[in-house]
Coordinates of C-alpha atoms in Angstrom, one line a residue:
A1 CA 11.4 101.5 91.4
K2 CA 11.7 103.6 88.0
T3 CA 14.8 105.4 89.5
Q4 CA 16.4 102.7 90.7
K5 CA 16.5 101.0 87.2
I6 CA 18.0 104.9 86.0
N7 CA 20.6 104.6 88.6
K8 CA 21.6 100.9 87.6
A9 CA 21.7 102.0 84.0
Y10 CA 23.7 105.1 84.8
E11 CA 26.6 102.7 86.7
I12 CA 27.0 100.3 83.7
L13 CA 27.3 103.1 81.3
T14 CA 29.4 105.2 83.3
D15 CA 32.1 102.1 84.2
K16 CA 34.2 101.1 80.9
E17 CA 34.3 97.6 81.9
K18 CA 30.6 97.1 82.4
R19 CA 29.6 99.1 79.5
D20 CA 32.1 96.2 77.4
E21 CA 30.4 93.5 79.0
Y22 CA 26.5 95.0 78.4
D23 CA 27.8 95.4 74.8
Y24 CA 28.8 92.0 74.3
L25 CA 26.4 90.2 76.3
R26 CA 23.3 91.9 74.8
E27 CA 24.3 90.3 70.9
R28 CA 24.8 86.7 73.1
P29 CA 21.8 85.8 75.2
D30 CA 23.1 82.2 75.6
E31 CA 26.0 83.4 77.4
Y32 CA 24.2 85.8 79.7
F33 CA 22.1 83.2 80.8
T34 CA 25.0 81.0 81.1
K35 CA 26.7 83.6 83.2
Y36 CA 23.7 85.2 85.4
G37 CA 21.3 82.4 85.1
S38 CA 17.6 83.0 84.2
S39 CA 16.7 84.3 87.8
V40 CA 17.5 87.7 87.1
L41 CA 14.3 87.6 84.6
W42 CA 11.8 85.1 86.5
S43 CA 11.7 82.9 89.8
Y44 CA 9.7 79.9 90.8
A45 CA 6.9 80.1 92.9
P46 CA 6.7 78.1 96.5
K47 CA 6.5 74.4 95.9
S48 CA 3.2 72.8 96.9
D49 CA 3.0 70.4 99.6
A50 CA 2.4 67.1 98.0
R51 CA 1.2 65.3 101.3
F52 CA -1.2 67.8 101.7
I53 CA -2.7 67.6 98.2
S54 CA -3.0 63.9 98.1
I55 CA -4.4 63.6 101.3
L56 CA -7.1 66.6 100.5
F57 CA -7.4 64.2 97.4
L58 CA -8.4 61.1 99.2
I59 CA -10.7 63.2 102.0
F60 CA -13.1 64.7 99.0
G61 CA -12.6 61.3 97.1
S62 CA -14.1 59.3 100.0
V63 CA -16.5 61.7 100.4
F64 CA -18.1 61.6 96.6
T65 CA -17.5 57.8 96.2
Y66 CA -19.6 57.2 99.9
Y67 CA -22.2 59.4 98.7
A68 CA -22.3 58.0 95.2
Q69 CA -22.9 55.0 96.6
L70 CA -25.5 56.1 99.2
S71 CA -27.6 57.7 95.8
K72 CA -27.6 54.3 93.8
W73 CA -28.8 52.5 96.6
Q74 CA -31.4 55.0 97.1
Q75 CA -32.3 54.8 93.4
I76 CA -33.3 51.2 93.9
A77 CA -34.9 51.9 97.0
D78 CA -37.2 54.6 95.8
R79 CA -38.7 52.7 93.3
L80 CA -39.1 49.9 96.1
T81 CA -41.1 52.4 98.3
K82 CA -42.9 53.9 95.4
A83 CA -44.5 50.1 94.4
A84 CA -45.3 49.6 98.0
V85 CA -46.8 52.9 98.6
E86 CA -48.7 52.7 95.8
G87 CA -49.9 49.2 96.2
L88 CA -48.2 47.6 92.8
S89 CA -49.5 44.3 92.3
L90 CA -46.7 41.9 91.0
R91 CA -48.8 41.9 87.2
D92 CA -48.5 46.0 87.5
G93 CA -44.5 46.2 88.3
G94 CA -44.6 45.3 92.0
T95 CA -42.3 42.6 93.8
V96 CA -42.6 40.1 96.1
E97 CA -40.6 42.3 98.4
S98 CA -43.0 45.8 98.2
V99 CA -45.9 43.4 98.8
D100 CA -44.9 42.2 101.5
I101 CA -43.4 45.7 103.2
R102 CA -46.9 47.2 102.1
E103 CA -48.6 44.5 104.2
R104 CA -46.6 45.3 107.1
A105 CA -46.9 49.1 106.7
L106 CA -50.4 49.0 106.5
E107 CA -50.4 47.1 109.8
I108 CA -48.5 49.4 111.4
L109 CA -50.2 52.6 109.8
A110 CA -53.7 50.8 111.5
Q111 CA -52.3 50.9 114.6
T112 CA -51.1 54.5 114.3
E113 CA -54.5 55.7 112.8
E114 CA -56.3 53.4 116.0
K115 CA -54.0 55.1 118.5
E116 CA -55.2 59.0 116.8
K117 CA -59.0 57.7 116.9
E118 CA -58.4 57.1 121.1
D119 CA -57.0 60.4 121.5
A120 CA -59.3 61.7 119.2
A121 CA -62.3 60.5 121.3
A122 CA -60.6 61.0 124.7
A123 CA -60.3 65.0 123.5
K124 CA -63.8 65.3 122.4
A125 CA -64.9 63.9 125.6
N126 CA -63.2 66.8 127.6
G127 CA -65.2 69.1 125.5
A128 CA -62.5 69.7 122.7
K129 CA -64.1 69.9 118.9
K130 CA -61.7 69.5 116.1
K131 CA -63.3 68.8 112.5
G132 CA -61.1 68.9 109.6
P133 CA -62.3 69.7 106.0
K134 CA -64.2 67.4 104.5
L135 CA -61.7 65.4 101.5
T136 CA -62.9 63.8 98.3
G137 CA -61.9 60.6 97.4
K138 CA -58.8 61.2 95.5
E139 CA -57.7 63.4 98.4
K140 CA -58.0 60.8 101.1
K141 CA -56.4 58.2 98.7
L142 CA -53.6 60.6 98.2
K143 CA -53.2 61.6 102.2
H144 CA -53.5 58.1 102.9
Q145 CA -50.3 57.2 100.6
E146 CA -48.4 60.4 102.4
S147 CA -49.2 58.5 105.8
L148 CA -47.9 55.5 104.6
R149 CA -44.5 56.3 102.8
P150 CA -42.2 57.2 106.0
I151 CA -43.2 53.8 107.3
V152 CA -42.5 52.4 103.8
A153 CA -39.4 54.3 103.7
Q154 CA -38.0 53.3 107.1
L155 CA -38.6 49.2 106.9
V156 CA -37.2 49.6 103.0
K157 CA -33.8 51.6 105.1
E158 CA -34.0 48.8 108.1
E159 CA -34.5 45.4 106.1
H160 CA -32.8 46.0 103.0
K161 CA -29.4 47.3 103.0
D162 CA -28.3 45.6 100.4
F163 CA -30.2 44.7 96.9
G164 CA -27.3 42.7 95.4
G165 CA -25.4 43.8 92.7
G166 CA -23.7 46.3 93.8
F167 CA -27.0 48.2 95.1
H168 CA -26.2 48.7 98.9
Q169 CA -26.1 51.0 101.6
P170 CA -22.5 53.0 101.9
T171 CA -20.0 51.3 104.2
Y172 CA -15.7 52.1 105.0
R173 CA -15.2 49.6 102.1
D174 CA -16.8 52.5 99.7
L175 CA -14.3 55.2 100.8
L176 CA -12.1 56.0 97.9
V177 CA -9.1 55.6 100.2
I178 CA -10.0 51.9 100.9
K179 CA -10.9 50.8 97.5
L180 CA -6.9 52.3 96.7
V181 CA -5.9 49.9 99.0
K182 CA -7.5 47.2 97.9
M183 CA -6.9 47.8 94.0
P184 CA -3.4 46.3 93.6
F185 CA -4.6 42.9 95.4
A186 CA -8.0 42.7 92.9
I187 CA -5.6 43.2 90.1
V188 CA -3.5 40.6 91.1
K189 CA -6.0 38.1 91.6
F190 CA -7.9 38.9 88.3
I191 CA -4.5 37.8 86.4
L192 CA -4.1 35.3 88.1
W193 CA -7.2 33.9 87.8
R194 CA -7.6 34.7 84.3
T195 CA -3.7 32.8 83.8
K196 CA -5.0 30.0 85.5
Y197 CA -8.5 30.0 83.4
A198 CA -6.0 30.4 79.7
I199 CA -3.4 27.4 81.1
R200 CA -6.9 25.1 81.8
R201 CA -8.4 25.8 78.2
L202 CA -5.2 25.1 76.7
R203 CA -5.4 21.8 78.3
G204 CA -8.6 20.9 77.4
L205 CA -10.0 20.7 80.7
E206 CA -13.7 20.9 81.4
L207 CA -14.7 24.0 83.2
N208 CA -14.7 23.9 87.2
E209 CA -17.6 25.0 89.5
E210 CA -15.5 28.5 90.3
E211 CA -15.0 29.0 86.3
R212 CA -18.8 28.3 85.6
M213 CA -19.9 30.5 88.3
V214 CA -17.6 33.2 87.3
L215 CA -18.5 33.1 83.4
T216 CA -22.4 32.9 84.4
K217 CA -21.8 36.3 86.6
T218 CA -19.9 38.1 83.8
A219 CA -22.6 37.3 81.3
I220 CA -26.1 38.3 83.5
G221 CA -24.2 40.9 85.2
E222 CA -24.4 41.4 89.1
I223 CA -28.0 42.2 89.2
G224 CA -29.3 39.3 87.6
W225 CA -26.6 37.4 89.6
A226 CA -28.0 38.5 92.7
A227 CA -31.6 37.9 91.9
A228 CA -31.1 34.9 91.0
E229 CA -29.6 33.9 94.3
K230 CA -31.7 35.6 95.9
D231 CA -34.7 33.2 94.4
G232 CA -32.5 30.3 94.7
E233 CA -32.3 29.8 91.1
L234 CA -28.0 29.6 90.8
E235 CA -27.8 25.5 90.2
D236 CA -30.7 26.4 87.1
L237 CA -28.8 29.3 86.0
L238 CA -25.5 27.8 86.0
A239 CA -27.1 24.6 84.2
A240 CA -27.9 26.6 81.2
E241 CA -24.4 27.6 80.4
V242 CA -25.8 31.5 79.9
W243 CA -22.1 32.2 78.8
I244 CA -22.8 31.0 75.6
M245 CA -24.7 33.5 73.7
E246 CA -27.4 31.5 72.3
N247 CA -28.5 30.4 76.0
L248 CA -28.0 33.8 76.8
E249 CA -30.9 35.0 74.9
K250 CA -33.2 32.3 76.1
W251 CA -32.4 33.1 79.3
K252 CA -33.1 36.9 78.5
D253 CA -36.4 36.2 76.9
F254 CA -37.3 33.8 79.9
Q255 CA -36.8 37.0 82.3
E256 CA -38.6 39.4 80.0
M257 CA -41.5 36.8 80.0
K258 CA -41.6 36.2 83.7
T259 CA -42.9 40.0 84.1
M260 CA -45.4 39.4 81.9
S261 CA -48.9 38.6 82.8
K262 CA -50.3 35.1 81.9
G263 CA -52.4 36.2 78.8
D264 CA -49.0 38.3 77.4
Q265 CA -46.9 35.2 78.0
K266 CA -49.6 32.9 76.3
R267 CA -49.5 35.2 73.0
I268 CA -45.9 35.4 73.2
A269 CA -46.0 31.8 73.0
R270 CA -48.0 31.3 70.5
W271 CA -46.4 34.0 68.3
K272 CA -42.9 32.0 68.9
K273 CA -44.5 28.9 68.0
R274 CA -45.6 30.3 64.7
Q275 CA -42.2 31.8 64.0
G276 CA -40.5 28.2 64.6
S277 CA -38.9 29.1 68.1
K278 CA -38.4 27.0 70.6
L279 CA -39.4 28.2 74.0
E280 CA -38.4 26.4 77.3

């Protein structure tokens, strides 16, 4: 390569016409680029296939959104499983669902243990001797919970595919490619609804049923809405007009009170009464 450069330089310097051009253009780089172009100094890399890059992005994006939704559902499922396995009561942080699942899981576990006892008795009758180590009370409790856990987890997986508020097991609708397809329709629908809502407010019309539902859902969030729907409290919630800040604060206080023990509820009620608050 070095020899070629030397030969090329010798060729130019020994040719009067090329030498004059060289002397002229070395002082005028703009004219040099105009005549010979920038390709003499650099060249562009081959272009990437945009279609391939787009497809790759959609595939990886869809995989990510799928497992992100699975993780989101799993968080609630793990909490429900934990409450059921540990036998938490409603007062201690359990839920109606966790209590129900625990009762049915205990029935299944009892049937399994009964079968194991029958198998052990049959093995003993045949002369087989199998005696495990003696366990303490704490070890027995932990062993019982570990035996109960897979049964509870399976019941949660089968019966609670959707906790509401967006905490559901992933489906094809959670794939990025599907979300991108639906996005323009969702945006148009949102704009149309907001436009219609603004026009009705300018006309001084009362809120209709759809507007009350949308405003309520926006105020309390997806999870609160799903819980109210599940407990059959939607009508009371709509009547409370929680899209008004003062009413929303009262609703939040009431929801917090529901998770407390009766003793704590009475103490809070007395304190608010002394403060001049009105608790509905």
